[in-house]
Coordinates of N, CA, C and O in Angstrom, one line a residue:
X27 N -29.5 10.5 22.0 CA -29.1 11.0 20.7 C -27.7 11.6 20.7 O -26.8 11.6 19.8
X28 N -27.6 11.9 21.8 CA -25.5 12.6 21.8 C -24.9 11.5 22.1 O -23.7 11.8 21.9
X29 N -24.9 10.3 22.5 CA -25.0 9.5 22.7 C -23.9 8.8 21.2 O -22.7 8.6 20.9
X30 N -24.9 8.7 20.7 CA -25.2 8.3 19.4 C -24.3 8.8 18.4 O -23.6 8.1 17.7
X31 N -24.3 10.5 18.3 CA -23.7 11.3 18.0 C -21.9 11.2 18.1 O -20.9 11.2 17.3
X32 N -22.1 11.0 19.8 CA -20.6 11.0 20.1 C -20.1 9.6 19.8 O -19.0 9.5 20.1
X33 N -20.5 8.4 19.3 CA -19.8 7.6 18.6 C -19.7 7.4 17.5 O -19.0 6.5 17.3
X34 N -20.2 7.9 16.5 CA -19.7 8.5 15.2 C -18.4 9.2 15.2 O -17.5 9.0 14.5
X35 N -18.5 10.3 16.5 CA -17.3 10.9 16.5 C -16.2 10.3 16.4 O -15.4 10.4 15.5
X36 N -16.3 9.2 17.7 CA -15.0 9.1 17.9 C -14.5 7.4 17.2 O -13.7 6.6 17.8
X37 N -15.2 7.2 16.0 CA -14.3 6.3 15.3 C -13.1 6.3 15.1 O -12.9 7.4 14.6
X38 N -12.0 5.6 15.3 CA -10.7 6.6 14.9 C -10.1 5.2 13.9 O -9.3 5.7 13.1
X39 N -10.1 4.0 13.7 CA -10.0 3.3 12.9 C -9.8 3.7 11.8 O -8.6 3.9 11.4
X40 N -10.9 4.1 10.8 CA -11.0 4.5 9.5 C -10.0 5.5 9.4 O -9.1 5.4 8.6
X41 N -10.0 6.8 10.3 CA -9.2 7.7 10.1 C -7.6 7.5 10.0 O -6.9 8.2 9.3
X42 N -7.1 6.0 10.8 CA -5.6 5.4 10.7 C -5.7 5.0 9.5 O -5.2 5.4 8.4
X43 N -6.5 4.0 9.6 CA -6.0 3.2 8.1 C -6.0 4.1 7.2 O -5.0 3.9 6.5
X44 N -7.1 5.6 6.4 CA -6.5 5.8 5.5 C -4.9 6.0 5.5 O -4.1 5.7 4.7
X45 N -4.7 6.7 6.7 CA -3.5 7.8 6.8 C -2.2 6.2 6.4 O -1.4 6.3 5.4
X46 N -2.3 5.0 7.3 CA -1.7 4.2 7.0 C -1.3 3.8 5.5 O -0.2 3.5 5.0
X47 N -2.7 3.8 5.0 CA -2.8 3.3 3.5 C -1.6 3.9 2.4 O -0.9 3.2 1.7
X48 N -1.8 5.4 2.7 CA -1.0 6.4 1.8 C 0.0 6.7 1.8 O 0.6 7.1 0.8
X49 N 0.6 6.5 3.7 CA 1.6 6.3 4.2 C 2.6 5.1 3.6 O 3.7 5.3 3.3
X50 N 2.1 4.3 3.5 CA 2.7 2.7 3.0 C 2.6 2.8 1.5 O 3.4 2.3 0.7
X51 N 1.4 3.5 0.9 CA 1.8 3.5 -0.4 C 3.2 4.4 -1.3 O 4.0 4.1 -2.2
X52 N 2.9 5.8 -0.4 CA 4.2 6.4 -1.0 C 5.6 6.1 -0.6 O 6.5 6.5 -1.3
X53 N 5.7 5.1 0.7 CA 6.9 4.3 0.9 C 7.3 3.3 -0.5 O 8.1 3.4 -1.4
X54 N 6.3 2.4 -0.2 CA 6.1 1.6 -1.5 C 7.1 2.1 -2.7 O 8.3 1.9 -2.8
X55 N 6.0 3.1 -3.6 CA 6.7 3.9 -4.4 C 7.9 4.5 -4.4 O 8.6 4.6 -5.4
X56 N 8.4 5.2 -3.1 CA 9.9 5.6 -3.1 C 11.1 4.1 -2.8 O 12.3 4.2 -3.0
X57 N 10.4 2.8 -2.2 CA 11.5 1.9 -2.5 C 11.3 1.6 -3.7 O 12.3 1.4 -4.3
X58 N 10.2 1.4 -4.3 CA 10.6 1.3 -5.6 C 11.4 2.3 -7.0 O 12.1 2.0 -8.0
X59 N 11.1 3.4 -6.7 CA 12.0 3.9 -7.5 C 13.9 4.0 -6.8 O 14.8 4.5 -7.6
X60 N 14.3 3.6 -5.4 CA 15.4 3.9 -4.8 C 16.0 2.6 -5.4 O 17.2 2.5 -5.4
X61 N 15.2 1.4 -5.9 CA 15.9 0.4 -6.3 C 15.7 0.7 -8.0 O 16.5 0.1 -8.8
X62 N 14.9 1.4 -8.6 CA 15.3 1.8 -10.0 C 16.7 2.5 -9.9 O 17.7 2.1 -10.5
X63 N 16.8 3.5 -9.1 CA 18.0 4.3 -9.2 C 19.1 4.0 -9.1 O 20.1 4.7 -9.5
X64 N 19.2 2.6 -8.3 CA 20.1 1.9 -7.7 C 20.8 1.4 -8.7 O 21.9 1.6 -9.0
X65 N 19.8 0.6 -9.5 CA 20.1 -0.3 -10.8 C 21.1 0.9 -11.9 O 22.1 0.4 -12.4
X66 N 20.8 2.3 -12.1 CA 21.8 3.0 -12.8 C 23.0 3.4 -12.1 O 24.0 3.7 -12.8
X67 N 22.9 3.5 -10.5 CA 23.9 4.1 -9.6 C 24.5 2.7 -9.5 O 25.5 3.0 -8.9
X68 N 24.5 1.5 -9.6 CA 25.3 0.3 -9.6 C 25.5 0.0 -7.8 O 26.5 -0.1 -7.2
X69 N 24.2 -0.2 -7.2 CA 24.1 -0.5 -5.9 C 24.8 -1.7 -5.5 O 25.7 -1.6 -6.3
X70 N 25.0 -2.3 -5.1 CA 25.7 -3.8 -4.8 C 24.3 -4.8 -4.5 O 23.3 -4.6 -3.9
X71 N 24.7 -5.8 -5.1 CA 23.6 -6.7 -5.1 C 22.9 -7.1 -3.7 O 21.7 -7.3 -3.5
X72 N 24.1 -7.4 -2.7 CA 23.0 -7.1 -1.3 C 22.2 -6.0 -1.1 O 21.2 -6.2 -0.4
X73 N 22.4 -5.1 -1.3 CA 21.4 -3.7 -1.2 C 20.5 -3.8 -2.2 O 19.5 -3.2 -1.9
X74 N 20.4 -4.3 -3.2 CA 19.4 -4.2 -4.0 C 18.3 -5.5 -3.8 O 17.2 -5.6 -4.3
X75 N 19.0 -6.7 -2.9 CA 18.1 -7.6 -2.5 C 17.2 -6.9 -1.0 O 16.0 -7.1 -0.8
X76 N 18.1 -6.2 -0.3 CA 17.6 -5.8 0.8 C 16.4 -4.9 0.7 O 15.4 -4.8 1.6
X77 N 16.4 -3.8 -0.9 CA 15.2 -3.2 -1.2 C 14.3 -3.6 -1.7 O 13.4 -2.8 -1.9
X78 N 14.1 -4.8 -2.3 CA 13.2 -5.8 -2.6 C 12.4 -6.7 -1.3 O 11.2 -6.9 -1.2
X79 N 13.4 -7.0 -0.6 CA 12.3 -7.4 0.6 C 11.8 -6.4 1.3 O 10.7 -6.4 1.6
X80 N 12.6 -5.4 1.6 CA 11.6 -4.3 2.7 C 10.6 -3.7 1.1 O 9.7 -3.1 1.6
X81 N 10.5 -3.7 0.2 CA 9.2 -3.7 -0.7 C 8.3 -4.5 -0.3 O 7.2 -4.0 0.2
X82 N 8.8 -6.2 -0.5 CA 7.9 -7.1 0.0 C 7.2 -6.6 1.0 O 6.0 -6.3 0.9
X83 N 7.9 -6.4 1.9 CA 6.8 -6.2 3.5 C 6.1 -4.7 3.1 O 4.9 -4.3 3.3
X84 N 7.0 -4.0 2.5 CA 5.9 -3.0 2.9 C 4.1 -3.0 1.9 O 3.1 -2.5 2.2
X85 N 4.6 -4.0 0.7 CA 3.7 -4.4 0.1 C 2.2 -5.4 0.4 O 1.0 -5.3 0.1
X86 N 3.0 -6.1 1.2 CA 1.9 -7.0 2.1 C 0.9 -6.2 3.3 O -0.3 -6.3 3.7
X87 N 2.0 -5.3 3.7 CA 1.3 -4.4 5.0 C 0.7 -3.9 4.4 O -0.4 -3.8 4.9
X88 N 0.7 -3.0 2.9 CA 0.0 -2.2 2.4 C -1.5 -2.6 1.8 O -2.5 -1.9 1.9
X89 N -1.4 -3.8 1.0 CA -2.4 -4.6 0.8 C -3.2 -5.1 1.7 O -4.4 -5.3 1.3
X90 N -3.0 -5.5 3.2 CA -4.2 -5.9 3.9 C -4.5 -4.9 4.6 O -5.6 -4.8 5.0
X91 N -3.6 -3.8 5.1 CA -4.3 -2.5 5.5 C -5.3 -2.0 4.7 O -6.5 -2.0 5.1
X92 N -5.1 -1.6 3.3 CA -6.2 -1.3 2.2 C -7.1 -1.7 2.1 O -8.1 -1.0 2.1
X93 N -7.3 -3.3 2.0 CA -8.3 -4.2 2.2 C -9.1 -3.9 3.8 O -10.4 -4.0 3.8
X94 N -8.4 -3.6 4.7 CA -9.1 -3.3 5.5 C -10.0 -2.0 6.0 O -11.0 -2.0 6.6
X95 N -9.3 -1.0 5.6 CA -9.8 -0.3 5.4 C -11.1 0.0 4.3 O -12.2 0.5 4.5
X96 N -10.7 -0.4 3.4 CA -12.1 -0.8 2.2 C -13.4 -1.5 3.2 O -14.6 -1.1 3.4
X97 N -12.5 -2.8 3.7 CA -14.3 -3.4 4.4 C -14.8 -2.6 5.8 O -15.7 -3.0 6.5
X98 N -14.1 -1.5 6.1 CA -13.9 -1.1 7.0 C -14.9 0.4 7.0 O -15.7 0.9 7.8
X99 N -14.3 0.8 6.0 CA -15.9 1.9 5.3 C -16.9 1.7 5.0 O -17.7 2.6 5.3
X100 N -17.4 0.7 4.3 CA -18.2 -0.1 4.0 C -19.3 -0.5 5.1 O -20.5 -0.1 5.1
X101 N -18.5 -1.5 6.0 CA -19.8 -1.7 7.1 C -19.5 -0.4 8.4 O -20.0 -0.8 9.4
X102 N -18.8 0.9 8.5 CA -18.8 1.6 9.5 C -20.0 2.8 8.5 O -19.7 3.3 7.4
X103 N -21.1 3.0 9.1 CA -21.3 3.9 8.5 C -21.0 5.7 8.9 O -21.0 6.1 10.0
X104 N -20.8 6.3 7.8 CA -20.4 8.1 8.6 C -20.8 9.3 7.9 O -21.7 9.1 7.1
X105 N -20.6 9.8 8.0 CA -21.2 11.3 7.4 C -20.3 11.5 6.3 O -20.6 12.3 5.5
X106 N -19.3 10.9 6.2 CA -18.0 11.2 5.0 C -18.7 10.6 3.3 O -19.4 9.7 2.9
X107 N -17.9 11.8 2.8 CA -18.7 11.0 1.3 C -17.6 10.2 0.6 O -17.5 9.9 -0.6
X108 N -16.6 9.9 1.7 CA -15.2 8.8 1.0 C -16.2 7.6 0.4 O -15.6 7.0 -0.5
X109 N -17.8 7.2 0.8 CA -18.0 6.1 0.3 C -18.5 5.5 -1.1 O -19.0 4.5 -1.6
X110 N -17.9 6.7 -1.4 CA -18.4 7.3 -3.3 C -17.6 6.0 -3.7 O -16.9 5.2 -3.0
X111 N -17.8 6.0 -5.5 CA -17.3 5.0 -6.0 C -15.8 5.5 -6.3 O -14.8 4.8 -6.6
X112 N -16.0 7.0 -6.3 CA -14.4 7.5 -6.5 C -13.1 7.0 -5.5 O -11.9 7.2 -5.8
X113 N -13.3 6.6 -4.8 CA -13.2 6.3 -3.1 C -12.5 4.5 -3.6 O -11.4 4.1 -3.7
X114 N -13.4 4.2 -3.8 CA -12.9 2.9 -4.0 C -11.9 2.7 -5.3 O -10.8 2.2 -5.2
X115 N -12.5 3.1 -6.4 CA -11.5 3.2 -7.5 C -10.2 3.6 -7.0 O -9.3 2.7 -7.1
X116 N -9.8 4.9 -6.5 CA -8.6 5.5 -6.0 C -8.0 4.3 -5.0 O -6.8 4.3 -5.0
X117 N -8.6 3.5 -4.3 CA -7.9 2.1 -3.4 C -7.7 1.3 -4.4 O -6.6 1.0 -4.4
X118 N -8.4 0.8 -5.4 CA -8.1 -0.2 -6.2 C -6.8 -0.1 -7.4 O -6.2 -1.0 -7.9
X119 N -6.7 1.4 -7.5 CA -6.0 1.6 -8.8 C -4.5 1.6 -7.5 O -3.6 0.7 -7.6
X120 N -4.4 2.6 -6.6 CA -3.0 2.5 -5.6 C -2.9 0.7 -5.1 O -2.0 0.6 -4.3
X121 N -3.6 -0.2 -5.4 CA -3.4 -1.6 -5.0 C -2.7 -2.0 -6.6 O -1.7 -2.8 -6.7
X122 N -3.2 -1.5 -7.6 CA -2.9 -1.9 -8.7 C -1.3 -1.7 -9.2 O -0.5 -2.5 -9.6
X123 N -1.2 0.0 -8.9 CA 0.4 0.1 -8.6 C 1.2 -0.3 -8.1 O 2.3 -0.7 -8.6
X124 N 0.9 -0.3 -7.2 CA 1.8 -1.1 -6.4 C 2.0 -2.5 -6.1 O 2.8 -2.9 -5.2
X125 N 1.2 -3.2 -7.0 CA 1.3 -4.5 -7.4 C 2.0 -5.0 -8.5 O 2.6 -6.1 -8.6
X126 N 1.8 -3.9 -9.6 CA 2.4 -4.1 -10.4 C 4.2 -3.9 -10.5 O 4.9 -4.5 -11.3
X127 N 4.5 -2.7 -9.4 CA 5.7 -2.4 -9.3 C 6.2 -3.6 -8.4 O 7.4 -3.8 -8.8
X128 N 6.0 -4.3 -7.5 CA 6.0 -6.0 -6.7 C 7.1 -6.7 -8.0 O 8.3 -7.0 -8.3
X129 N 5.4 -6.7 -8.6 CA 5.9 -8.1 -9.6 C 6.8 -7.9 -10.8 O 7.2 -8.8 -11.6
X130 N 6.9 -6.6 -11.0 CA 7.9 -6.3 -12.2 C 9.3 -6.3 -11.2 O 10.4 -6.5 -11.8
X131 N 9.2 -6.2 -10.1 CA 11.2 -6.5 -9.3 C 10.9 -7.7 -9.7 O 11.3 -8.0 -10.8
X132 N 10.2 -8.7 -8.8 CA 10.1 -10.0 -8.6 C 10.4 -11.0 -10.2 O 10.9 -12.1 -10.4
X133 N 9.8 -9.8 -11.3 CA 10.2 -11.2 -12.5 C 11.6 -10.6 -12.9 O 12.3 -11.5 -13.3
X134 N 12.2 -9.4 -12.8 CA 13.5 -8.9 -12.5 C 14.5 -9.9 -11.8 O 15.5 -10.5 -12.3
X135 N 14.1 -10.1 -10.5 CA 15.0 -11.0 -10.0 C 14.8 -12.5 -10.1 O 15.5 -13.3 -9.6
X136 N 13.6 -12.9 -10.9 CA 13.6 -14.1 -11.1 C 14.7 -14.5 -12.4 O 15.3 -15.5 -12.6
X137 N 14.6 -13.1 -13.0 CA 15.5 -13.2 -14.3 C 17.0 -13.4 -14.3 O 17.8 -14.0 -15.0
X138 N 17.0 -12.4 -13.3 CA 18.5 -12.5 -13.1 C 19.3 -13.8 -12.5 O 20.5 -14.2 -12.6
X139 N 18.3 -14.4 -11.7 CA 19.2 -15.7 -11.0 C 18.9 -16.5 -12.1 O 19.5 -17.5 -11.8
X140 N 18.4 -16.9 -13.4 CA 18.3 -18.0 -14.6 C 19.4 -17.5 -15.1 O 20.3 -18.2 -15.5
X141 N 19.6 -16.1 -15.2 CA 20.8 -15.3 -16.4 C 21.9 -15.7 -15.3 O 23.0 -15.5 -15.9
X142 N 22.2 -16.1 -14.1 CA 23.6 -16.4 -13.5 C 23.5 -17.9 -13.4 O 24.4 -18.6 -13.1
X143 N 22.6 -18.2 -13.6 CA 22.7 -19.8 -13.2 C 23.6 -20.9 -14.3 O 23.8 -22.1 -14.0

């Protein structure tokens, strides 16, 4: 039984990925508002491509960490009550954010290379 006990303990998986999740999400969110700011402070267009892809990546990393962590609570079972539905909503809606702040750069710079072309 301690046995047993002591490997519940020492999951440490779940415990990274949330910290990862929130980690990468509030990155997320501060490149995205550092390239809002940019756009009024008149950044130079290579800086403002360069905060679009380190978005990209941080967006992708953030999305399959999440995802992972999601299936990750799911089949680990624990004494934590993260596995409420509040739990999941709060991952789905920070996937939602930050998907949507993605694709509103992305139709931004799709706009802008038709408007120079």
């Amino acid at each position: 039984m301690k046995r047993l006990n002591k490997l519940k303990r020492d999951i440490w998986l779940p415990w990274f990925l949330t910290r990862l999740v929130v980690f990468l999400f509030v990155l997320s969110v501060s490149v995205f508002f550092l390239y809002i700011i940019g756009n009024f402070q008149g950044f130079a267009d290579a800086t403002q491509y360069f905060l679009f892809s380190l978005m990209k990546i941080f967006f992708y990393i953030f999305f399959c960490a999440s995802l992972l962590n999601v299936f990750v609570l799911i089949f680990i079972p624990g004494k934590r009550k993260k596995n409420s539905i509040f739990f999941f909503i709060k991952y789905f809606l920070m996937i939602f954010i930050v998907a949507v702040f993605y694709f509103s750069v992305s139709f931004l710079f799709k706009f802008i290379e038709k408007v120079n072309i």
